[in-house]
Tab-separated table of N, CA and C in Angstrom:
chain	number	residue	atom	x	y	z
Q	1	MET	N	-26.607	3.505	3.081
Q	1	MET	CA	-26.129	4.710	3.741
Q	1	MET	C	-24.739	5.086	3.235
Q	2	LYS	N	-23.907	4.061	3.043
Q	2	LYS	CA	-22.548	4.305	2.577
Q	2	LYS	C	-22.567	4.891	1.166
Q	3	ILE	N	-23.471	4.413	0.317
Q	3	ILE	CA	-23.596	4.926	-1.056
Q	3	ILE	C	-24.021	6.394	-1.030
Q	4	LEU	N	-24.907	6.719	-0.137
Q	4	LEU	CA	-25.357	8.100	0.000
Q	4	LEU	C	-24.206	9.018	0.386
Q	5	LYS	N	-23.354	8.587	1.301
Q	5	LYS	CA	-22.196	9.383	1.712
Q	5	LYS	C	-21.213	9.558	0.555
Q	6	ILE	N	-20.999	8.483	-0.199
Q	6	ILE	CA	-20.084	8.565	-1.346
Q	6	ILE	C	-20.641	9.517	-2.404
Q	7	GLY	N	-21.928	9.423	-2.670
Q	7	GLY	CA	-22.569	10.318	-3.640
Q	7	GLY	C	-22.470	11.772	-3.215
Q	8	LEU	N	-22.699	12.032	-1.933
Q	8	LEU	CA	-22.603	13.387	-1.403
Q	8	LEU	C	-21.174	13.909	-1.512
Q	9	LEU	N	-20.210	13.040	-1.228
Q	9	LEU	CA	-18.802	13.405	-1.336
Q	9	LEU	C	-18.439	13.752	-2.776
Q	10	ILE	N	-18.938	12.980	-3.724
Q	10	ILE	CA	-18.670	13.250	-5.142
Q	10	ILE	C	-19.278	14.585	-5.558
Q	11	ILE	N	-20.500	14.839	-5.160
Q	11	ILE	CA	-21.159	16.105	-5.515
Q	11	ILE	C	-20.409	17.290	-4.927
Q	12	LEU	N	-20.009	17.192	-3.679
Q	12	LEU	CA	-19.264	18.279	-3.050
Q	12	LEU	C	-17.917	18.503	-3.713
Q	13	SER	N	-17.230	17.425	-4.044
Q	13	SER	CA	-15.914	17.584	-4.674
Q	13	SER	C	-16.045	18.187	-6.061
Q	14	LEU	N	-17.087	17.824	-6.808
Q	14	LEU	CA	-17.296	18.424	-8.133
Q	14	LEU	C	-17.627	19.905	-8.046
Q	15	SER	N	-18.385	20.289	-7.031
Q	15	SER	CA	-18.730	21.699	-6.901
Q	15	SER	C	-17.511	22.547	-6.551
Q	16	PHE	N	-16.553	21.980	-5.834
Q	16	PHE	CA	-15.342	22.716	-5.500
Q	16	PHE	C	-14.332	22.709	-6.643
Q	17	CYS	N	-14.504	21.829	-7.609
Q	17	CYS	CA	-13.563	21.718	-8.721
Q	17	CYS	C	-13.883	22.668	-9.873
Q	18	GLN	N	-14.963	23.403	-9.780
Q	18	GLN	CA	-15.294	24.332	-10.849
Q	18	GLN	C	-14.211	25.395	-10.951
Q	19	LYS	N	-13.857	25.702	-12.186
Q	19	LYS	CA	-12.786	26.665	-12.408
Q	19	LYS	C	-13.292	28.087	-12.187
Q	20	SER	N	-12.403	28.923	-11.694
Q	20	SER	CA	-12.744	30.323	-11.505
Q	20	SER	C	-12.776	31.019	-12.864
Q	21	ALA	N	-13.284	32.230	-12.885
Q	21	ALA	CA	-13.342	33.003	-14.127
Q	21	ALA	C	-11.934	33.231	-14.676
Q	22	LYS	N	-10.978	33.479	-13.793
Q	22	LYS	CA	-9.598	33.688	-14.242
Q	22	LYS	C	-9.039	32.439	-14.902
Q	23	GLN	N	-9.300	31.297	-14.302
Q	23	GLN	CA	-8.796	30.044	-14.865
Q	23	GLN	C	-9.452	29.751	-16.212
Q	24	ARG	N	-10.762	29.949	-16.299
Q	24	ARG	CA	-11.456	29.725	-17.576
Q	24	ARG	C	-10.945	30.697	-18.627
Q	25	PHE	N	-10.763	31.971	-18.237
Q	25	PHE	CA	-10.241	32.963	-19.173
Q	25	PHE	C	-8.875	32.548	-19.689
Q	26	ASP	N	-7.995	32.128	-18.791
Q	26	ASP	CA	-6.648	31.711	-19.194
Q	26	ASP	C	-6.688	30.566	-20.193
Q	27	VAL	N	-7.546	29.591	-19.946
Q	27	VAL	CA	-7.656	28.453	-20.858
Q	27	VAL	C	-8.117	28.924	-22.237
Q	28	PHE	N	-9.175	29.724	-22.275
Q	28	PHE	CA	-9.692	30.196	-23.564
Q	28	PHE	C	-8.688	31.102	-24.270
Q	29	TYR	N	-8.059	31.965	-23.530
Q	29	TYR	CA	-7.102	32.899	-24.131
Q	29	TYR	C	-5.900	32.145	-24.704
Q	30	LEU	N	-5.383	31.195	-23.960
Q	30	LEU	CA	-4.241	30.417	-24.444
Q	30	LEU	C	-4.613	29.521	-25.618
Q	31	ASP	N	-5.862	29.061	-25.655
Q	31	ASP	CA	-6.343	28.256	-26.779
Q	31	ASP	C	-6.774	29.129	-27.970
Q	32	LYS	N	-6.645	30.431	-27.812
Q	32	LYS	CA	-7.031	31.417	-28.833
Q	32	LYS	C	-8.524	31.349	-29.168
Q	33	ASP	N	-9.324	31.012	-28.170
Q	33	ASP	CA	-10.773	31.068	-28.296
Q	33	ASP	C	-11.193	32.436	-27.761
Q	34	TYR	N	-10.952	33.447	-28.579
Q	34	TYR	CA	-11.136	34.824	-28.145
Q	34	TYR	C	-12.596	35.177	-27.890
Q	35	LEU	N	-13.510	34.509	-28.556
Q	35	LEU	CA	-14.924	34.767	-28.324
Q	35	LEU	C	-15.311	34.412	-26.888
Q	36	GLU	N	-14.910	33.251	-26.429
Q	36	GLU	CA	-15.203	32.850	-25.050
Q	36	GLU	C	-14.453	33.734	-24.056
Q	37	ALA	N	-13.196	34.045	-24.355
Q	37	ALA	CA	-12.404	34.906	-23.468
Q	37	ALA	C	-13.040	36.289	-23.359
Q	38	ALA	N	-13.472	36.848	-24.482
Q	38	ALA	CA	-14.101	38.177	-24.477
Q	38	ALA	C	-15.413	38.156	-23.698
Q	39	THR	N	-16.155	37.076	-23.821
Q	39	THR	CA	-17.419	36.961	-23.078
Q	39	THR	C	-17.162	36.952	-21.578
Q	40	ILE	N	-16.141	36.232	-21.155
Q	40	ILE	CA	-15.797	36.231	-19.726
Q	40	ILE	C	-15.374	37.626	-19.289
Q	41	CYS	N	-14.607	38.316	-20.114
Q	41	CYS	CA	-14.183	39.683	-19.774
Q	41	CYS	C	-15.385	40.605	-19.597
Q	42	GLU	N	-16.391	40.434	-20.438
Q	42	GLU	CA	-17.570	41.302	-20.350
Q	42	GLU	C	-18.424	41.003	-19.134
Q	43	THR	N	-18.404	39.765	-18.666
Q	43	THR	CA	-19.245	39.425	-17.516
Q	43	THR	C	-18.521	39.585	-16.189
Q	44	GLU	N	-17.204	39.534	-16.202
Q	44	GLU	CA	-16.416	39.614	-14.973
Q	44	GLU	C	-15.640	40.938	-14.945
Q	45	LYS	N	-16.202	41.945	-14.308
Q	45	LYS	CA	-15.594	43.279	-14.297
Q	45	LYS	C	-14.229	43.298	-13.612
Q	46	GLN	N	-14.096	42.539	-12.539
Q	46	GLN	CA	-12.820	42.491	-11.827
Q	46	GLN	C	-11.724	41.918	-12.725
Q	47	LEU	N	-12.052	40.867	-13.440
Q	47	LEU	CA	-11.098	40.262	-14.364
Q	47	LEU	C	-10.720	41.247	-15.470
Q	48	ARG	N	-11.704	41.968	-15.962
Q	48	ARG	CA	-11.454	42.958	-17.024
Q	48	ARG	C	-10.470	44.022	-16.552
Q	49	MET	N	-10.547	44.413	-15.283
Q	49	MET	CA	-9.623	45.409	-14.761
Q	49	MET	C	-8.231	44.809	-14.561
Q	50	GLU	N	-8.181	43.564	-14.091
Q	50	GLU	CA	-6.893	42.918	-13.826
Q	50	GLU	C	-6.166	42.527	-15.103
Q	51	ARG	N	-6.903	42.156	-16.121
Q	51	ARG	CA	-6.319	41.661	-17.371
Q	51	ARG	C	-6.705	42.559	-18.539
Q	52	GLN	N	-6.473	43.842	-18.399
Q	52	GLN	CA	-6.903	44.806	-19.407
Q	52	GLN	C	-6.353	44.488	-20.800
Q	53	ASN	N	-5.076	44.214	-20.894
Q	53	ASN	CA	-4.463	43.975	-22.208
Q	53	ASN	C	-5.017	42.723	-22.871
Q	54	GLU	N	-5.107	41.631	-22.110
Q	54	GLU	CA	-5.612	40.387	-22.673
Q	54	GLU	C	-7.085	40.517	-23.064
Q	55	CYS	N	-7.873	41.205	-22.237
Q	55	CYS	CA	-9.281	41.414	-22.561
Q	55	CYS	C	-9.421	42.276	-23.814
Q	56	ALA	N	-8.620	43.327	-23.901
Q	56	ALA	CA	-8.675	44.190	-25.080
Q	56	ALA	C	-8.297	43.411	-26.340
Q	57	THR	N	-7.293	42.559	-26.234
Q	57	THR	CA	-6.888	41.744	-27.374
Q	57	THR	C	-8.007	40.792	-27.779
Q	58	SER	N	-8.623	40.137	-26.815
Q	58	SER	CA	-9.710	39.208	-27.102
Q	58	SER	C	-10.870	39.921	-27.780
Q	59	ILE	N	-11.243	41.061	-27.249
Q	59	ILE	CA	-12.362	41.807	-27.810
Q	59	ILE	C	-12.027	42.309	-29.216
Q	60	GLU	N	-10.796	42.719	-29.444
Q	60	GLU	CA	-10.388	43.179	-30.769
Q	60	GLU	C	-10.504	42.061	-31.804
Q	61	TYR	N	-10.081	40.857	-31.441
Q	61	TYR	CA	-10.216	39.719	-32.355
Q	61	TYR	C	-11.681	39.428	-32.655
Q	62	VAL	N	-12.520	39.513	-31.637
Q	62	VAL	CA	-13.948	39.260	-31.837
Q	62	VAL	C	-14.552	40.342	-32.737
Q	63	ILE	N	-14.170	41.583	-32.526
Q	63	ILE	CA	-14.666	42.670	-33.375
Q	63	ILE	C	-14.257	42.431	-34.821
Q	64	GLN	N	-13.036	42.016	-35.052
Q	64	GLN	CA	-12.581	41.723	-36.416
Q	64	GLN	C	-13.424	40.606	-37.026
Q	65	ASP	N	-13.720	39.590	-36.242
Q	65	ASP	CA	-14.533	38.479	-36.719
Q	65	ASP	C	-15.954	38.946	-37.043
Q	66	ILE	N	-16.546	39.736	-36.155
Q	66	ILE	CA	-17.902	40.252	-36.383
Q	66	ILE	C	-17.931	41.121	-37.639
Q	67	GLU	N	-16.954	41.992	-37.777
Q	67	GLU	CA	-16.924	42.861	-38.952
Q	67	GLU	C	-16.721	42.060	-40.238
Q	68	ALA	N	-15.909	41.026	-40.179
Q	68	ALA	CA	-15.713	40.182	-41.363
Q	68	ALA	C	-17.020	39.486	-41.749
Q	69	ILE	N	-17.761	39.031	-40.761
Q	69	ILE	CA	-19.037	38.341	-41.031
Q	69	ILE	C	-20.083	39.320	-41.535
Q	70	THR	N	-20.209	40.473	-40.891
Q	70	THR	CA	-21.285	41.404	-41.262
Q	70	THR	C	-21.010	42.161	-42.551
Q	71	THR	N	-19.756	42.277	-42.964
Q	71	THR	CA	-19.475	42.963	-44.229
Q	71	THR	C	-19.438	41.994	-45.405
Q	72	ARG	N	-19.401	40.708	-45.147
Q	72	ARG	CA	-19.375	39.717	-46.224
Q	72	ARG	C	-20.562	39.840	-47.171
Q	73	PRO	N	-21.792	40.023	-46.668
Q	73	PRO	CA	-22.904	40.170	-47.610
Q	73	PRO	C	-22.732	41.375	-48.545
Q	74	LEU	N	-22.205	42.467	-48.017
Q	74	LEU	CA	-21.989	43.645	-48.857
Q	74	LEU	C	-20.944	43.370	-49.932
Q	75	GLN	N	-19.891	42.671	-49.554
Q	75	GLN	CA	-18.822	42.366	-50.492
Q	75	GLN	C	-19.268	41.387	-51.566
Q	76	MET	N	-20.170	40.482	-51.209
Q	76	MET	CA	-20.610	39.458	-52.143
Q	76	MET	C	-21.889	39.844	-52.875
Q	77	GLY	N	-22.485	40.954	-52.509
Q	77	GLY	CA	-23.721	41.399	-53.151
Q	77	GLY	C	-24.926	40.549	-52.797
Q	78	ILE	N	-24.961	40.011	-51.593
Q	78	ILE	CA	-26.102	39.226	-51.132
Q	78	ILE	C	-26.715	39.905	-49.909
Q	79	SER	N	-27.867	39.417	-49.499
Q	79	SER	CA	-28.550	40.086	-48.388
Q	79	SER	C	-28.155	39.543	-47.017
Q	80	SER	N	-27.726	38.285	-46.950
Q	80	SER	CA	-27.379	37.733	-45.646
Q	80	SER	C	-26.320	36.644	-45.805
Q	81	VAL	N	-25.765	36.249	-44.681
Q	81	VAL	CA	-24.720	35.226	-44.651
Q	81	VAL	C	-25.079	34.184	-43.593
Q	82	LEU	N	-24.721	32.920	-43.869
Q	82	LEU	CA	-24.968	31.837	-42.920
Q	82	LEU	C	-23.797	31.703	-41.954
Q	83	VAL	N	-24.124	31.533	-40.679
Q	83	VAL	CA	-23.124	31.325	-39.634
Q	83	VAL	C	-23.582	30.123	-38.819
Q	84	LYS	N	-22.630	29.294	-38.405
Q	84	LYS	CA	-22.983	28.145	-37.570
Q	84	LYS	C	-23.752	28.626	-36.348
Q	85	LYS	N	-24.789	27.888	-36.014
Q	85	LYS	CA	-25.674	28.288	-34.928
Q	85	LYS	C	-24.932	28.480	-33.608
Q	86	SER	N	-24.032	27.558	-33.272
Q	86	SER	CA	-23.330	27.653	-31.980
Q	86	SER	C	-22.487	28.924	-31.911
Q	87	LYS	N	-21.762	29.220	-32.973
Q	87	LYS	CA	-20.928	30.421	-32.980
Q	87	LYS	C	-21.800	31.671	-32.993
Q	88	GLY	N	-22.833	31.658	-33.804
Q	88	GLY	CA	-23.726	32.814	-33.890
Q	88	GLY	C	-24.396	33.141	-32.575
Q	89	GLU	N	-24.828	32.112	-31.859
Q	89	GLU	CA	-25.462	32.335	-30.561
Q	89	GLU	C	-24.476	32.901	-29.552
Q	90	LYS	N	-23.224	32.436	-29.596
Q	90	LYS	CA	-22.205	32.968	-28.685
Q	90	LYS	C	-21.933	34.439	-28.987
Q	91	ILE	N	-21.868	34.784	-30.265
Q	91	ILE	CA	-21.626	36.183	-30.631
Q	91	ILE	C	-22.812	37.041	-30.210
Q	92	GLU	N	-24.032	36.579	-30.463
Q	92	GLU	CA	-25.215	37.335	-30.045
Q	92	GLU	C	-25.234	37.529	-28.532
Q	93	ASN	N	-24.870	36.502	-27.796
Q	93	ASN	CA	-24.806	36.599	-26.339
Q	93	ASN	C	-23.813	37.684	-25.918
Q	94	LEU	N	-22.645	37.686	-26.534
Q	94	LEU	CA	-21.648	38.710	-26.215
Q	94	LEU	C	-22.177	40.102	-26.562
Q	95	LEU	N	-22.823	40.232	-27.703
Q	95	LEU	CA	-23.350	41.543	-28.107
Q	95	LEU	C	-24.435	42.030	-27.156
Q	96	ARG	N	-25.177	41.124	-26.589
Q	96	ARG	CA	-26.212	41.517	-25.617
Q	96	ARG	C	-25.600	41.877	-24.264
Q	97	GLN	N	-24.495	41.224	-23.899
Q	97	GLN	CA	-23.865	41.481	-22.609
Q	97	GLN	C	-23.022	42.755	-22.610
Q	98	SER	N	-22.516	43.130	-23.758
Q	98	SER	CA	-21.639	44.288	-23.846
Q	98	SER	C	-22.390	45.454	-24.491
Q	99	PRO	N	-22.761	46.453	-23.709
Q	99	PRO	CA	-23.493	47.575	-24.288
Q	99	PRO	C	-22.745	48.263	-25.437
Q	100	ARG	N	-21.444	48.457	-25.288
Q	100	ARG	CA	-20.720	49.167	-26.341
Q	100	ARG	C	-20.632	48.363	-27.625
Q	101	LEU	N	-20.495	47.053	-27.532
Q	101	LEU	CA	-20.493	46.214	-28.731
Q	101	LEU	C	-21.905	46.051	-29.282
Q	102	GLY	N	-22.868	45.883	-28.395
Q	102	GLY	CA	-24.253	45.702	-28.813
Q	102	GLY	C	-24.804	46.895	-29.566
Q	103	ILE	N	-24.513	48.082	-29.080
Q	103	ILE	CA	-24.986	49.290	-29.749
Q	103	ILE	C	-24.424	49.376	-31.163
Q	104	ARG	N	-23.192	48.989	-31.298
Q	104	ARG	CA	-22.518	49.118	-32.590
Q	104	ARG	C	-22.868	48.003	-33.575
Q	105	TYR	N	-23.038	46.766	-33.080
Q	105	TYR	CA	-23.122	45.623	-33.987
Q	105	TYR	C	-24.406	44.797	-33.946
Q	106	LEU	N	-25.195	44.849	-32.886
Q	106	LEU	CA	-26.298	43.906	-32.732
Q	106	LEU	C	-27.338	44.016	-33.848
Q	107	GLU	N	-27.779	45.197	-34.188
Q	107	GLU	CA	-28.792	45.337	-35.244
Q	107	GLU	C	-28.255	44.923	-36.606
Q	108	ILE	N	-27.015	45.279	-36.884
Q	108	ILE	CA	-26.389	44.856	-38.146
Q	108	ILE	C	-26.305	43.338	-38.172
Q	109	TRP	N	-25.910	42.746	-37.049
Q	109	TRP	CA	-25.801	41.294	-36.949
Q	109	TRP	C	-27.144	40.636	-37.244
Q	110	LYS	N	-28.203	41.126	-36.611
Q	110	LYS	CA	-29.531	40.546	-36.793
Q	110	LYS	C	-30.006	40.647	-38.245
Q	111	GLN	N	-29.637	41.730	-38.921
Q	111	GLN	CA	-30.084	41.938	-40.296
Q	111	GLN	C	-29.285	41.138	-41.316
Q	112	THR	N	-28.042	40.804	-41.016
Q	112	THR	CA	-27.195	40.184	-42.037
Q	112	THR	C	-26.886	38.712	-41.794
Q	113	VAL	N	-27.180	38.188	-40.609
Q	113	VAL	CA	-26.760	36.825	-40.282
Q	113	VAL	C	-27.964	35.901	-40.138
Q	114	ILE	N	-27.838	34.726	-40.729
Q	114	ILE	CA	-28.804	33.642	-40.555
Q	114	ILE	C	-28.047	32.503	-39.882
Q	115	LEU	N	-28.581	32.014	-38.777
Q	115	LEU	CA	-27.928	30.922	-38.048
Q	115	LEU	C	-28.357	29.589	-38.664
Q	116	GLU	N	-27.353	28.753	-38.970
Q	116	GLU	CA	-27.670	27.442	-39.563
Q	116	GLU	C	-27.445	26.319	-38.581
């Protein structure tokens, strides 16, 4: 019975220790992980309104990264470019969550990127 109470206490304490969207955004933004920060901005509308400048900066960095990846095949005269699977999936997720980014980049991304 005592083990059950301890286990329940651990589960409850872990559930309360989850970071809020603001805290996660701050960590990613300060670590310059703009892809993760931009994804949080796209999913958390309240955060996007409160942190307009930081969200805009994060999204701008991600756009630069996407454009660098999608224009590389044109610059090199090849049909597609390899991108690490984890990074590629995160970018695709962001493009699906953000209508304005998805409309502009998703089809180009699908045509030019191969996930490795």
